[in-house]
JSON list of N, CA and C in Angstrom, two decimals:
[
{"chain": "A", "resi": 1, "resn": "MET", "atom": "N", "xyz": [81.61, 88.17, 117.27]},
{"chain": "A", "resi": 1, "resn": "MET", "atom": "CA", "xyz": [81.61, 87.45, 116.02]},
{"chain": "A", "resi": 1, "resn": "MET", "atom": "C", "xyz": [82.92, 87.70, 115.29]},
{"chain": "A", "resi": 2, "resn": "ILE", "atom": "N", "xyz": [83.56, 86.66, 114.86]},
{"chain": "A", "resi": 2, "resn": "ILE", "atom": "CA", "xyz": [84.84, 86.78, 114.15]},
{"chain": "A", "resi": 2, "resn": "ILE", "atom": "C", "xyz": [84.57, 86.77, 112.65]},
{"chain": "A", "resi": 3, "resn": "ARG", "atom": "N", "xyz": [85.02, 87.82, 111.98]},
{"chain": "A", "resi": 3, "resn": "ARG", "atom": "CA", "xyz": [84.86, 87.88, 110.53]},
{"chain": "A", "resi": 3, "resn": "ARG", "atom": "C", "xyz": [86.04, 87.23, 109.85]},
{"chain": "A", "resi": 4, "resn": "GLN", "atom": "N", "xyz": [85.77, 86.57, 108.75]},
{"chain": "A", "resi": 4, "resn": "GLN", "atom": "CA", "xyz": [86.84, 85.99, 107.98]},
{"chain": "A", "resi": 4, "resn": "GLN", "atom": "C", "xyz": [87.40, 87.06, 107.05]},
{"chain": "A", "resi": 5, "resn": "LYS", "atom": "N", "xyz": [88.73, 87.08, 106.91]},
{"chain": "A", "resi": 5, "resn": "LYS", "atom": "CA", "xyz": [89.36, 88.08, 106.05]},
{"chain": "A", "resi": 5, "resn": "LYS", "atom": "C", "xyz": [88.95, 87.84, 104.61]},
{"chain": "A", "resi": 6, "resn": "VAL", "atom": "N", "xyz": [88.60, 88.92, 103.89]},
{"chain": "A", "resi": 6, "resn": "VAL", "atom": "CA", "xyz": [88.06, 88.78, 102.54]},
{"chain": "A", "resi": 6, "resn": "VAL", "atom": "C", "xyz": [89.02, 89.22, 101.45]},
{"chain": "A", "resi": 7, "resn": "GLY", "atom": "N", "xyz": [90.15, 89.80, 101.76]},
{"chain": "A", "resi": 7, "resn": "GLY", "atom": "CA", "xyz": [91.08, 90.28, 100.77]},
{"chain": "A", "resi": 7, "resn": "GLY", "atom": "C", "xyz": [92.17, 91.11, 101.41]},
{"chain": "A", "resi": 8, "resn": "ALA", "atom": "N", "xyz": [92.96, 91.76, 100.57]},
{"chain": "A", "resi": 8, "resn": "ALA", "atom": "CA", "xyz": [94.05, 92.59, 101.09]},
{"chain": "A", "resi": 8, "resn": "ALA", "atom": "C", "xyz": [94.06, 93.92, 100.36]},
{"chain": "A", "resi": 9, "resn": "VAL", "atom": "N", "xyz": [94.45, 94.97, 101.06]},
{"chain": "A", "resi": 9, "resn": "VAL", "atom": "CA", "xyz": [94.55, 96.31, 100.47]},
{"chain": "A", "resi": 9, "resn": "VAL", "atom": "C", "xyz": [95.88, 96.92, 100.86]},
{"chain": "A", "resi": 10, "resn": "LEU", "atom": "N", "xyz": [96.36, 97.83, 100.02]},
{"chain": "A", "resi": 10, "resn": "LEU", "atom": "CA", "xyz": [97.57, 98.59, 100.30]},
{"chain": "A", "resi": 10, "resn": "LEU", "atom": "C", "xyz": [97.18, 100.04, 100.51]},
{"chain": "A", "resi": 11, "resn": "VAL", "atom": "N", "xyz": [97.50, 100.59, 101.66]},
{"chain": "A", "resi": 11, "resn": "VAL", "atom": "CA", "xyz": [97.27, 102.00, 101.95]},
{"chain": "A", "resi": 11, "resn": "VAL", "atom": "C", "xyz": [98.61, 102.71, 101.84]},
{"chain": "A", "resi": 12, "resn": "ILE", "atom": "N", "xyz": [98.68, 103.69, 100.96]},
{"chain": "A", "resi": 12, "resn": "ILE", "atom": "CA", "xyz": [99.93, 104.42, 100.76]},
{"chain": "A", "resi": 12, "resn": "ILE", "atom": "C", "xyz": [99.86, 105.73, 101.51]},
{"chain": "A", "resi": 13, "resn": "GLY", "atom": "N", "xyz": [100.75, 105.90, 102.47]},
{"chain": "A", "resi": 13, "resn": "GLY", "atom": "CA", "xyz": [100.79, 107.11, 103.27]},
{"chain": "A", "resi": 13, "resn": "GLY", "atom": "C", "xyz": [100.38, 106.83, 104.70]},
{"chain": "A", "resi": 14, "resn": "GLY", "atom": "N", "xyz": [101.29, 107.11, 105.63]},
{"chain": "A", "resi": 14, "resn": "GLY", "atom": "CA", "xyz": [101.02, 106.85, 107.04]},
{"chain": "A", "resi": 14, "resn": "GLY", "atom": "C", "xyz": [100.63, 108.10, 107.80]},
{"chain": "A", "resi": 15, "resn": "GLY", "atom": "N", "xyz": [99.98, 109.05, 107.13]},
{"chain": "A", "resi": 15, "resn": "GLY", "atom": "CA", "xyz": [99.48, 110.25, 107.81]},
{"chain": "A", "resi": 15, "resn": "GLY", "atom": "C", "xyz": [98.18, 109.91, 108.54]},
{"chain": "A", "resi": 16, "resn": "ILE", "atom": "N", "xyz": [97.53, 110.94, 109.04]},
{"chain": "A", "resi": 16, "resn": "ILE", "atom": "CA", "xyz": [96.30, 110.75, 109.80]},
{"chain": "A", "resi": 16, "resn": "ILE", "atom": "C", "xyz": [95.23, 110.06, 108.93]},
{"chain": "A", "resi": 17, "resn": "SER", "atom": "N", "xyz": [95.09, 110.50, 107.70]},
{"chain": "A", "resi": 17, "resn": "SER", "atom": "CA", "xyz": [94.07, 109.90, 106.82]},
{"chain": "A", "resi": 17, "resn": "SER", "atom": "C", "xyz": [94.41, 108.45, 106.46]},
{"chain": "A", "resi": 18, "resn": "GLY", "atom": "N", "xyz": [95.67, 108.20, 106.18]},
{"chain": "A", "resi": 18, "resn": "GLY", "atom": "CA", "xyz": [96.09, 106.84, 105.86]},
{"chain": "A", "resi": 18, "resn": "GLY", "atom": "C", "xyz": [95.90, 105.88, 107.01]},
{"chain": "A", "resi": 19, "resn": "LEU", "atom": "N", "xyz": [96.22, 106.35, 108.21]},
{"chain": "A", "resi": 19, "resn": "LEU", "atom": "CA", "xyz": [96.06, 105.51, 109.39]},
{"chain": "A", "resi": 19, "resn": "LEU", "atom": "C", "xyz": [94.58, 105.22, 109.65]},
{"chain": "A", "resi": 20, "resn": "GLN", "atom": "N", "xyz": [93.72, 106.24, 109.49]},
{"chain": "A", "resi": 20, "resn": "GLN", "atom": "CA", "xyz": [92.29, 106.03, 109.70]},
{"chain": "A", "resi": 20, "resn": "GLN", "atom": "C", "xyz": [91.73, 105.08, 108.65]},
{"chain": "A", "resi": 21, "resn": "ALA", "atom": "N", "xyz": [92.16, 105.24, 107.41]},
{"chain": "A", "resi": 21, "resn": "ALA", "atom": "CA", "xyz": [91.70, 104.34, 106.35]},
{"chain": "A", "resi": 21, "resn": "ALA", "atom": "C", "xyz": [92.13, 102.91, 106.63]},
{"chain": "A", "resi": 22, "resn": "ALA", "atom": "N", "xyz": [93.37, 102.73, 107.09]},
{"chain": "A", "resi": 22, "resn": "ALA", "atom": "CA", "xyz": [93.87, 101.39, 107.41]},
{"chain": "A", "resi": 22, "resn": "ALA", "atom": "C", "xyz": [93.07, 100.76, 108.54]},
{"chain": "A", "resi": 23, "resn": "LEU", "atom": "N", "xyz": [92.74, 101.53, 109.56]},
{"chain": "A", "resi": 23, "resn": "LEU", "atom": "CA", "xyz": [91.94, 101.01, 110.67]},
{"chain": "A", "resi": 23, "resn": "LEU", "atom": "C", "xyz": [90.54, 100.63, 110.22]},
{"chain": "A", "resi": 24, "resn": "ASP", "atom": "N", "xyz": [89.92, 101.50, 109.41]},
{"chain": "A", "resi": 24, "resn": "ASP", "atom": "CA", "xyz": [88.57, 101.21, 108.93]},
{"chain": "A", "resi": 24, "resn": "ASP", "atom": "C", "xyz": [88.54, 99.95, 108.06]},
{"chain": "A", "resi": 25, "resn": "LEU", "atom": "N", "xyz": [89.52, 99.82, 107.19]},
{"chain": "A", "resi": 25, "resn": "LEU", "atom": "CA", "xyz": [89.58, 98.65, 106.31]},
{"chain": "A", "resi": 25, "resn": "LEU", "atom": "C", "xyz": [89.84, 97.37, 107.11]},
{"chain": "A", "resi": 26, "resn": "ALA", "atom": "N", "xyz": [90.70, 97.46, 108.12]},
{"chain": "A", "resi": 26, "resn": "ALA", "atom": "CA", "xyz": [90.97, 96.29, 108.97]},
{"chain": "A", "resi": 26, "resn": "ALA", "atom": "C", "xyz": [89.72, 95.85, 109.72]},
{"chain": "A", "resi": 27, "resn": "GLU", "atom": "N", "xyz": [88.96, 96.83, 110.23]},
{"chain": "A", "resi": 27, "resn": "GLU", "atom": "CA", "xyz": [87.71, 96.49, 110.91]},
{"chain": "A", "resi": 27, "resn": "GLU", "atom": "C", "xyz": [86.68, 95.89, 109.97]},
{"chain": "A", "resi": 28, "resn": "ALA", "atom": "N", "xyz": [86.78, 96.25, 108.67]},
{"chain": "A", "resi": 28, "resn": "ALA", "atom": "CA", "xyz": [85.85, 95.71, 107.68]},
{"chain": "A", "resi": 28, "resn": "ALA", "atom": "C", "xyz": [86.24, 94.29, 107.25]},
{"chain": "A", "resi": 29, "resn": "GLY", "atom": "N", "xyz": [87.39, 93.81, 107.71]},
{"chain": "A", "resi": 29, "resn": "GLY", "atom": "CA", "xyz": [87.77, 92.43, 107.43]},
{"chain": "A", "resi": 29, "resn": "GLY", "atom": "C", "xyz": [88.87, 92.25, 106.40]},
{"chain": "A", "resi": 30, "resn": "TYR", "atom": "N", "xyz": [89.53, 93.32, 106.01]},
{"chain": "A", "resi": 30, "resn": "TYR", "atom": "CA", "xyz": [90.60, 93.22, 105.04]},
{"chain": "A", "resi": 30, "resn": "TYR", "atom": "C", "xyz": [91.96, 93.11, 105.73]},
{"chain": "A", "resi": 31, "resn": "PHE", "atom": "N", "xyz": [92.88, 92.41, 105.08]},
{"chain": "A", "resi": 31, "resn": "PHE", "atom": "CA", "xyz": [94.28, 92.47, 105.49]},
{"chain": "A", "resi": 31, "resn": "PHE", "atom": "C", "xyz": [94.80, 93.81, 104.98]},
{"chain": "A", "resi": 32, "resn": "VAL", "atom": "N", "xyz": [95.53, 94.56, 105.80]},
{"chain": "A", "resi": 32, "resn": "VAL", "atom": "CA", "xyz": [95.96, 95.90, 105.41]},
{"chain": "A", "resi": 32, "resn": "VAL", "atom": "C", "xyz": [97.49, 95.97, 105.44]},
{"chain": "A", "resi": 33, "resn": "TYR", "atom": "N", "xyz": [98.04, 96.50, 104.36]},
{"chain": "A", "resi": 33, "resn": "TYR", "atom": "CA", "xyz": [99.47, 96.80, 104.28]},
{"chain": "A", "resi": 33, "resn": "TYR", "atom": "C", "xyz": [99.59, 98.30, 104.20]},
{"chain": "A", "resi": 34, "resn": "LEU", "atom": "N", "xyz": [100.39, 98.88, 105.09]},
{"chain": "A", "resi": 34, "resn": "LEU", "atom": "CA", "xyz": [100.57, 100.33, 105.15]},
{"chain": "A", "resi": 34, "resn": "LEU", "atom": "C", "xyz": [101.98, 100.67, 104.68]},
{"chain": "A", "resi": 35, "resn": "ALA", "atom": "N", "xyz": [102.09, 101.52, 103.65]},
{"chain": "A", "resi": 35, "resn": "ALA", "atom": "CA", "xyz": [103.38, 101.92, 103.11]},
{"chain": "A", "resi": 35, "resn": "ALA", "atom": "C", "xyz": [103.62, 103.40, 103.40]},
{"chain": "A", "resi": 36, "resn": "GLU", "atom": "N", "xyz": [104.78, 103.70, 103.98]},
{"chain": "A", "resi": 36, "resn": "GLU", "atom": "CA", "xyz": [105.16, 105.07, 104.30]},
{"chain": "A", "resi": 36, "resn": "GLU", "atom": "C", "xyz": [106.60, 105.28, 103.84]},
{"chain": "A", "resi": 37, "resn": "ARG", "atom": "N", "xyz": [106.86, 106.40, 103.16]},
{"chain": "A", "resi": 37, "resn": "ARG", "atom": "CA", "xyz": [108.19, 106.63, 102.61]},
{"chain": "A", "resi": 37, "resn": "ARG", "atom": "C", "xyz": [109.19, 107.14, 103.63]},
{"chain": "A", "resi": 38, "resn": "THR", "atom": "N", "xyz": [108.72, 107.70, 104.74]},
{"chain": "A", "resi": 38, "resn": "THR", "atom": "CA", "xyz": [109.64, 108.18, 105.78]},
{"chain": "A", "resi": 38, "resn": "THR", "atom": "C", "xyz": [109.78, 107.13, 106.87]},
{"chain": "A", "resi": 39, "resn": "GLY", "atom": "N", "xyz": [110.59, 107.42, 107.84]},
{"chain": "A", "resi": 39, "resn": "GLY", "atom": "CA", "xyz": [110.84, 106.46, 108.92]},
{"chain": "A", "resi": 39, "resn": "GLY", "atom": "C", "xyz": [109.83, 106.49, 110.05]},
{"chain": "A", "resi": 40, "resn": "ALA", "atom": "N", "xyz": [108.82, 107.37, 109.96]},
{"chain": "A", "resi": 40, "resn": "ALA", "atom": "CA", "xyz": [107.85, 107.48, 111.03]},
{"chain": "A", "resi": 40, "resn": "ALA", "atom": "C", "xyz": [106.46, 107.71, 110.45]},
{"chain": "A", "resi": 41, "resn": "ILE", "atom": "N", "xyz": [105.44, 107.31, 111.20]},
{"chain": "A", "resi": 41, "resn": "ILE", "atom": "CA", "xyz": [104.07, 107.54, 110.77]},
{"chain": "A", "resi": 41, "resn": "ILE", "atom": "C", "xyz": [103.52, 108.78, 111.47]},
{"chain": "A", "resi": 42, "resn": "GLY", "atom": "N", "xyz": [102.43, 109.29, 110.96]},
{"chain": "A", "resi": 42, "resn": "GLY", "atom": "CA", "xyz": [101.78, 110.45, 111.58]},
{"chain": "A", "resi": 42, "resn": "GLY", "atom": "C", "xyz": [101.72, 111.64, 110.66]},
{"chain": "A", "resi": 43, "resn": "GLY", "atom": "N", "xyz": [102.53, 111.66, 109.61]},
{"chain": "A", "resi": 43, "resn": "GLY", "atom": "CA", "xyz": [102.49, 112.74, 108.64]},
{"chain": "A", "resi": 43, "resn": "GLY", "atom": "C", "xyz": [102.83, 114.09, 109.25]},
{"chain": "A", "resi": 44, "resn": "THR", "atom": "N", "xyz": [102.22, 115.13, 108.71]},
{"chain": "A", "resi": 44, "resn": "THR", "atom": "CA", "xyz": [102.45, 116.49, 109.16]},
{"chain": "A", "resi": 44, "resn": "THR", "atom": "C", "xyz": [101.96, 116.70, 110.59]},
{"chain": "A", "resi": 45, "resn": "MET", "atom": "N", "xyz": [100.90, 116.00, 110.95]},
{"chain": "A", "resi": 45, "resn": "MET", "atom": "CA", "xyz": [100.33, 116.15, 112.30]},
{"chain": "A", "resi": 45, "resn": "MET", "atom": "C", "xyz": [101.33, 115.81, 113.39]},
{"chain": "A", "resi": 46, "resn": "ALA", "atom": "N", "xyz": [102.21, 114.86, 113.13]},
{"chain": "A", "resi": 46, "resn": "ALA", "atom": "CA", "xyz": [103.20, 114.47, 114.14]},
{"chain": "A", "resi": 46, "resn": "ALA", "atom": "C", "xyz": [104.23, 115.54, 114.39]},
{"chain": "A", "resi": 47, "resn": "ARG", "atom": "N", "xyz": [104.38, 116.48, 113.46]},
{"chain": "A", "resi": 47, "resn": "ARG", "atom": "CA", "xyz": [105.36, 117.55, 113.62]},
{"chain": "A", "resi": 47, "resn": "ARG", "atom": "C", "xyz": [104.79, 118.80, 114.27]},
{"chain": "A", "resi": 48, "resn": "LEU", "atom": "N", "xyz": [103.47, 118.83, 114.45]},
{"chain": "A", "resi": 48, "resn": "LEU", "atom": "CA", "xyz": [102.82, 120.01, 115.02]},
{"chain": "A", "resi": 48, "resn": "LEU", "atom": "C", "xyz": [102.84, 119.96, 116.55]},
{"chain": "A", "resi": 49, "resn": "ASP", "atom": "N", "xyz": [102.93, 121.14, 117.14]},
{"chain": "A", "resi": 49, "resn": "ASP", "atom": "CA", "xyz": [102.89, 121.25, 118.60]},
{"chain": "A", "resi": 49, "resn": "ASP", "atom": "C", "xyz": [101.46, 121.46, 119.07]},
{"chain": "A", "resi": 50, "resn": "LYS", "atom": "N", "xyz": [100.77, 122.40, 118.47]},
{"chain": "A", "resi": 50, "resn": "LYS", "atom": "CA", "xyz": [99.39, 122.73, 118.83]},
{"chain": "A", "resi": 50, "resn": "LYS", "atom": "C", "xyz": [98.53, 122.77, 117.57]},
{"chain": "A", "resi": 51, "resn": "THR", "atom": "N", "xyz": [97.23, 122.51, 117.73]},
{"chain": "A", "resi": 51, "resn": "THR", "atom": "CA", "xyz": [96.31, 122.55, 116.61]},
{"chain": "A", "resi": 51, "resn": "THR", "atom": "C", "xyz": [95.34, 123.71, 116.74]},
{"chain": "A", "resi": 52, "resn": "PHE", "atom": "N", "xyz": [94.86, 124.19, 115.60]},
{"chain": "A", "resi": 52, "resn": "PHE", "atom": "CA", "xyz": [93.92, 125.29, 115.55]},
{"chain": "A", "resi": 52, "resn": "PHE", "atom": "C", "xyz": [92.50, 124.73, 115.48]},
{"chain": "A", "resi": 53, "resn": "PRO", "atom": "N", "xyz": [91.50, 125.25, 116.01]},
{"chain": "A", "resi": 53, "resn": "PRO", "atom": "CA", "xyz": [91.39, 126.48, 116.79]},
{"chain": "A", "resi": 53, "resn": "PRO", "atom": "C", "xyz": [91.41, 126.23, 118.30]},
{"chain": "A", "resi": 54, "resn": "THR", "atom": "N", "xyz": [91.48, 124.96, 118.72]},
{"chain": "A", "resi": 54, "resn": "THR", "atom": "CA", "xyz": [91.36, 124.65, 120.14]},
{"chain": "A", "resi": 54, "resn": "THR", "atom": "C", "xyz": [92.69, 124.75, 120.90]},
{"chain": "A", "resi": 55, "resn": "ASN", "atom": "N", "xyz": [93.80, 124.86, 120.16]},
{"chain": "A", "resi": 55, "resn": "ASN", "atom": "CA", "xyz": [95.12, 124.95, 120.75]},
{"chain": "A", "resi": 55, "resn": "ASN", "atom": "C", "xyz": [95.48, 123.70, 121.57]},
{"chain": "A", "resi": 56, "resn": "GLU", "atom": "N", "xyz": [94.91, 122.57, 121.16]},
{"chain": "A", "resi": 56, "resn": "GLU", "atom": "CA", "xyz": [95.20, 121.31, 121.84]},
{"chain": "A", "resi": 56, "resn": "GLU", "atom": "C", "xyz": [96.50, 120.72, 121.33]},
{"chain": "A", "resi": 57, "resn": "CYS", "atom": "N", "xyz": [97.12, 119.87, 122.13]},
{"chain": "A", "resi": 57, "resn": "CYS", "atom": "CA", "xyz": [98.34, 119.21, 121.73]},
{"chain": "A", "resi": 57, "resn": "CYS", "atom": "C", "xyz": [98.04, 118.22, 120.61]},
{"chain": "A", "resi": 58, "resn": "ALA", "atom": "N", "xyz": [98.83, 118.26, 119.55]},
{"chain": "A", "resi": 58, "resn": "ALA", "atom": "CA", "xyz": [98.59, 117.42, 118.40]},
{"chain": "A", "resi": 58, "resn": "ALA", "atom": "C", "xyz": [98.94, 115.95, 118.67]},
{"chain": "A", "resi": 59, "resn": "MET", "atom": "N", "xyz": [99.86, 115.69, 119.56]},
{"chain": "A", "resi": 59, "resn": "MET", "atom": "CA", "xyz": [100.26, 114.31, 119.85]},
{"chain": "A", "resi": 59, "resn": "MET", "atom": "C", "xyz": [99.18, 113.62, 120.64]}
]
């Protein structure tokens, strides 16, 4: 079933939370604009090598 777009939202911040919010809003039928002040998305998580407590690769 194809949903018709119902509006537009601006998500500020391209970190993990911002990306998840943008995906959820897009699935709900909104047009999403994502604004990030740096040249890359991913936030702090993109700079990490391993995560606690599982020691898994963050990428």
